[in-house]
Amino acid sequence: MNINISPIDESENPKASASGVFGFFAKEGWTGGSSMYVNLILYDDFEEMDAFVPVSIFGCLRDEFSIRYLSMTGDVVNGSQGAKIWTDYLIPEEISGIVLIPGGKGARRLLARDQRFLECLKRTMEKAETCLMVGNSSTLLAQTGLLYRRLVAECPLDENWKRMFTAEVRWIQKVPWISDGKYYSCASSASAVKMTLGYIADTLDVDLAEMAAKKLGFFWNPEEGE
């Protein structure tokens, strides 16, 4: 079962919303007709399942979502299993809608050695309406300070690294996914299915989430988040 917890302080932790470049989406009164951007942020050695599980779900709802592949280099990015993805250049000031960031082996390298990437990521997330984090990508956000006292689904991480790079994050154990304000996080590629469907149900409409799950052959119970 997922845990969906409201922000600690609404003034500091705005409620999650999904505002695309062409209009505002909300569950209450939503009628469809426009699409919002899903901005997939990639880097070398990203975990391909972390990225493409959510993308496959958003891709089932092409009238609602438009997917963009972005990176710091605006060039070909290599996944950890060998996929080569052509990306557009990431410009934080032009971001709107959803930002999705996968985890992977490359996340650990960025966390330790690439302050420029972390600064760019922080500006990007500040512009986004919603942030979806899969696996250890939450450690990247933690290092920017944006997850200060936020509730985050715990992912496998060395305890020394956790102390060094993710202080003041409120890790929640043994949950597939969790949301706190505009920040959604999940523990693994497998739980990214539930998180993405949960996000769609929260923000747009549960019927759309069920339709996407059915198209991909996923069994999903919206009452249980599974």
PDB file of N, CA and C in Angstrom, residues 60-100:
ATOM      1  N   CYS A  60       1.006   5.940 -22.887  1.00  0.00           N
ATOM      2  CA  CYS A  60      -0.334   5.405 -23.190  1.00  0.00           C
ATOM      3  C   CYS A  60      -1.390   6.498 -23.230  1.00  0.00           C
ATOM      4  N   LEU A  61      -1.071   7.662 -22.725  1.00  0.00           N
ATOM      5  CA  LEU A  61      -2.027   8.769 -22.636  1.00  0.00           C
ATOM      6  C   LEU A  61      -1.479   9.947 -23.430  1.00  0.00           C
ATOM      7  N   ARG A  62      -1.378   9.774 -24.725  1.00  0.00           N
ATOM      8  CA  ARG A  62      -0.690  10.748 -25.570  1.00  0.00           C
ATOM      9  C   ARG A  62      -1.466  12.048 -25.722  1.00  0.00           C
ATOM     10  N   ASP A  63      -2.767  12.018 -25.486  1.00  0.00           N
ATOM     11  CA  ASP A  63      -3.534  13.264 -25.517  1.00  0.00           C
ATOM     12  C   ASP A  63      -3.282  14.104 -24.273  1.00  0.00           C
ATOM     13  N   GLU A  64      -2.844  13.455 -23.207  1.00  0.00           N
ATOM     14  CA  GLU A  64      -2.620  14.150 -21.938  1.00  0.00           C
ATOM     15  C   GLU A  64      -1.167  14.522 -21.690  1.00  0.00           C
ATOM     16  N   PHE A  65      -0.229  13.735 -22.240  1.00  0.00           N
ATOM     17  CA  PHE A  65       1.182  13.933 -21.924  1.00  0.00           C
ATOM     18  C   PHE A  65       2.044  13.965 -23.179  1.00  0.00           C
ATOM     19  N   SER A  66       3.030  14.841 -23.170  1.00  0.00           N
ATOM     20  CA  SER A  66       4.024  14.932 -24.239  1.00  0.00           C
ATOM     21  C   SER A  66       5.401  14.770 -23.614  1.00  0.00           C
ATOM     22  N   ILE A  67       6.157  13.773 -24.059  1.00  0.00           N
ATOM     23  CA  ILE A  67       7.417  13.409 -23.411  1.00  0.00           C
ATOM     24  C   ILE A  67       8.598  14.076 -24.104  1.00  0.00           C
ATOM     25  N   ARG A  68       9.472  14.672 -23.309  1.00  0.00           N
ATOM     26  CA  ARG A  68      10.707  15.278 -23.810  1.00  0.00           C
ATOM     27  C   ARG A  68      11.902  14.606 -23.135  1.00  0.00           C
ATOM     28  N   TYR A  69      12.939  14.325 -23.922  1.00  0.00           N
ATOM     29  CA  TYR A  69      14.156  13.696 -23.419  1.00  0.00           C
ATOM     30  C   TYR A  69      15.236  14.777 -23.341  1.00  0.00           C
ATOM     31  N   LEU A  70      15.714  15.049 -22.135  1.00  0.00           N
ATOM     32  CA  LEU A  70      16.615  16.175 -21.905  1.00  0.00           C
ATOM     33  C   LEU A  70      17.871  15.732 -21.164  1.00  0.00           C
ATOM     34  N   SER A  71      18.960  16.473 -21.398  1.00  0.00           N
ATOM     35  CA  SER A  71      20.203  16.218 -20.666  1.00  0.00           C
ATOM     36  C   SER A  71      21.024  17.503 -20.599  1.00  0.00           C
ATOM     37  N   MET A  72      22.048  17.485 -19.761  1.00  0.00           N
ATOM     38  CA  MET A  72      22.940  18.636 -19.639  1.00  0.00           C
ATOM     39  C   MET A  72      23.728  18.882 -20.912  1.00  0.00           C
ATOM     40  N   THR A  73      23.983  17.831 -21.686  1.00  0.00           N
ATOM     41  CA  THR A  73      24.814  17.959 -22.886  1.00  0.00           C
ATOM     42  C   THR A  73      24.000  18.177 -24.153  1.00  0.00           C
ATOM     43  N   GLY A  74      22.717  17.800 -24.128  1.00  0.00           N
ATOM     44  CA  GLY A  74      21.911  17.885 -25.337  1.00  0.00           C
ATOM     45  C   GLY A  74      22.421  16.977 -26.443  1.00  0.00           C
ATOM     46  N   ASP A  75      22.946  15.840 -26.066  1.00  0.00           N
ATOM     47  CA  ASP A  75      23.581  14.923 -27.009  1.00  0.00           C
ATOM     48  C   ASP A  75      23.095  13.503 -26.713  1.00  0.00           C
ATOM     49  N   VAL A  76      23.780  12.514 -27.261  1.00  0.00           N
ATOM     50  CA  VAL A  76      23.442  11.127 -26.992  1.00  0.00           C
ATOM     51  C   VAL A  76      23.840  10.776 -25.559  1.00  0.00           C
ATOM     52  N   VAL A  77      22.904  10.171 -24.821  1.00  0.00           N
ATOM     53  CA  VAL A  77      23.148   9.729 -23.446  1.00  0.00           C
ATOM     54  C   VAL A  77      23.085   8.207 -23.424  1.00  0.00           C
ATOM     55  N   ASN A  78      24.002   7.588 -22.699  1.00  0.00           N
ATOM     56  CA  ASN A  78      24.107   6.124 -22.650  1.00  0.00           C
ATOM     57  C   ASN A  78      23.486   5.573 -21.375  1.00  0.00           C
ATOM     58  N   GLY A  79      22.519   4.663 -21.543  1.00  0.00           N
ATOM     59  CA  GLY A  79      21.950   3.978 -20.399  1.00  0.00           C
ATOM     60  C   GLY A  79      22.879   2.902 -19.878  1.00  0.00           C
ATOM     61  N   SER A  80      22.629   2.431 -18.670  1.00  0.00           N
ATOM     62  CA  SER A  80      23.523   1.451 -18.054  1.00  0.00           C
ATOM     63  C   SER A  80      23.457   0.085 -18.721  1.00  0.00           C
ATOM     64  N   GLN A  81      22.362  -0.194 -19.460  1.00  0.00           N
ATOM     65  CA  GLN A  81      22.255  -1.457 -20.175  1.00  0.00           C
ATOM     66  C   GLN A  81      22.591  -1.332 -21.659  1.00  0.00           C
ATOM     67  N   GLY A  82      23.053  -0.154 -22.080  1.00  0.00           N
ATOM     68  CA  GLY A  82      23.534   0.004 -23.441  1.00  0.00           C
ATOM     69  C   GLY A  82      22.663   0.813 -24.379  1.00  0.00           C
ATOM     70  N   ALA A  83      21.481   1.252 -23.928  1.00  0.00           N
ATOM     71  CA  ALA A  83      20.633   2.088 -24.789  1.00  0.00           C
ATOM     72  C   ALA A  83      21.298   3.437 -25.021  1.00  0.00           C
ATOM     73  N   LYS A  84      21.143   3.958 -26.223  1.00  0.00           N
ATOM     74  CA  LYS A  84      21.665   5.276 -26.562  1.00  0.00           C
ATOM     75  C   LYS A  84      20.473   6.160 -26.912  1.00  0.00           C
ATOM     76  N   ILE A  85      20.283   7.227 -26.156  1.00  0.00           N
ATOM     77  CA  ILE A  85      19.111   8.077 -26.281  1.00  0.00           C
ATOM     78  C   ILE A  85      19.548   9.475 -26.704  1.00  0.00           C
ATOM     79  N   TRP A  86      18.988   9.939 -27.823  1.00  0.00           N
ATOM     80  CA  TRP A  86      19.271  11.306 -28.253  1.00  0.00           C
ATOM     81  C   TRP A  86      18.439  12.270 -27.418  1.00  0.00           C
ATOM     82  N   THR A  87      19.065  13.291 -26.878  1.00  0.00           N
ATOM     83  CA  THR A  87      18.378  14.217 -25.987  1.00  0.00           C
ATOM     84  C   THR A  87      18.486  15.654 -26.489  1.00  0.00           C
ATOM     85  N   ASP A  88      17.555  16.464 -26.047  1.00  0.00           N
ATOM     86  CA  ASP A  88      17.638  17.900 -26.243  1.00  0.00           C
ATOM     87  C   ASP A  88      18.340  18.528 -25.049  1.00  0.00           C
ATOM     88  N   TYR A  89      18.824  19.735 -25.240  1.00  0.00           N
ATOM     89  CA  TYR A  89      19.572  20.433 -24.197  1.00  0.00           C
ATOM     90  C   TYR A  89      18.626  20.898 -23.093  1.00  0.00           C
ATOM     91  N   LEU A  90      18.982  20.616 -21.859  1.00  0.00           N
ATOM     92  CA  LEU A  90      18.177  21.007 -20.711  1.00  0.00           C
ATOM     93  C   LEU A  90      18.379  22.479 -20.390  1.00  0.00           C
ATOM     94  N   ILE A  91      17.298  23.246 -20.454  1.00  0.00           N
ATOM     95  CA  ILE A  91      17.306  24.660 -20.087  1.00  0.00           C
ATOM     96  C   ILE A  91      16.309  24.829 -18.945  1.00  0.00           C
ATOM     97  N   PRO A  92      16.781  24.977 -17.711  1.00  0.00           N
ATOM     98  CA  PRO A  92      15.868  25.007 -16.563  1.00  0.00           C
ATOM     99  C   PRO A  92      14.764  26.056 -16.679  1.00  0.00           C
ATOM    100  N   GLU A  93      15.090  27.210 -17.237  1.00  0.00           N
ATOM    101  CA  GLU A  93      14.102  28.295 -17.318  1.00  0.00           C
ATOM    102  C   GLU A  93      12.948  27.972 -18.261  1.00  0.00           C
ATOM    103  N   GLU A  94      13.100  26.955 -19.098  1.00  0.00           N
ATOM    104  CA  GLU A  94      12.048  26.601 -20.051  1.00  0.00           C
ATOM    105  C   GLU A  94      11.228  25.391 -19.599  1.00  0.00           C
ATOM    106  N   ILE A  95      11.449  24.941 -18.376  1.00  0.00           N
ATOM    107  CA  ILE A  95      10.755  23.762 -17.875  1.00  0.00           C
ATOM    108  C   ILE A  95       9.351  24.119 -17.407  1.00  0.00           C
ATOM    109  N   SER A  96       8.407  23.265 -17.755  1.00  0.00           N
ATOM    110  CA  SER A  96       7.061  23.332 -17.196  1.00  0.00           C
ATOM    111  C   SER A  96       6.513  21.917 -17.106  1.00  0.00           C
ATOM    112  N   GLY A  97       5.499  21.725 -16.292  1.00  0.00           N
ATOM    113  CA  GLY A  97       4.883  20.418 -16.160  1.00  0.00           C
ATOM    114  C   GLY A  97       5.642  19.509 -15.208  1.00  0.00           C
ATOM    115  N   ILE A  98       5.860  18.285 -15.643  1.00  0.00           N
ATOM    116  CA  ILE A  98       6.444  17.226 -14.808  1.00  0.00           C
ATOM    117  C   ILE A  98       7.919  17.059 -15.125  1.00  0.00           C
ATOM    118  N   VAL A  99       8.730  16.852 -14.099  1.00  0.00           N
ATOM    119  CA  VAL A  99      10.111  16.407 -14.291  1.00  0.00           C
ATOM    120  C   VAL A  99      10.238  15.001 -13.728  1.00  0.00           C
ATOM    121  N   LEU A 100      10.752  14.111 -14.531  1.00  0.00           N
ATOM    122  CA  LEU A 100      10.984  12.718 -14.156  1.00  0.00           C
ATOM    123  C   LEU A 100      12.474  12.449 -14.212  1.00  0.00           C
TER     124      LEU A 100
END
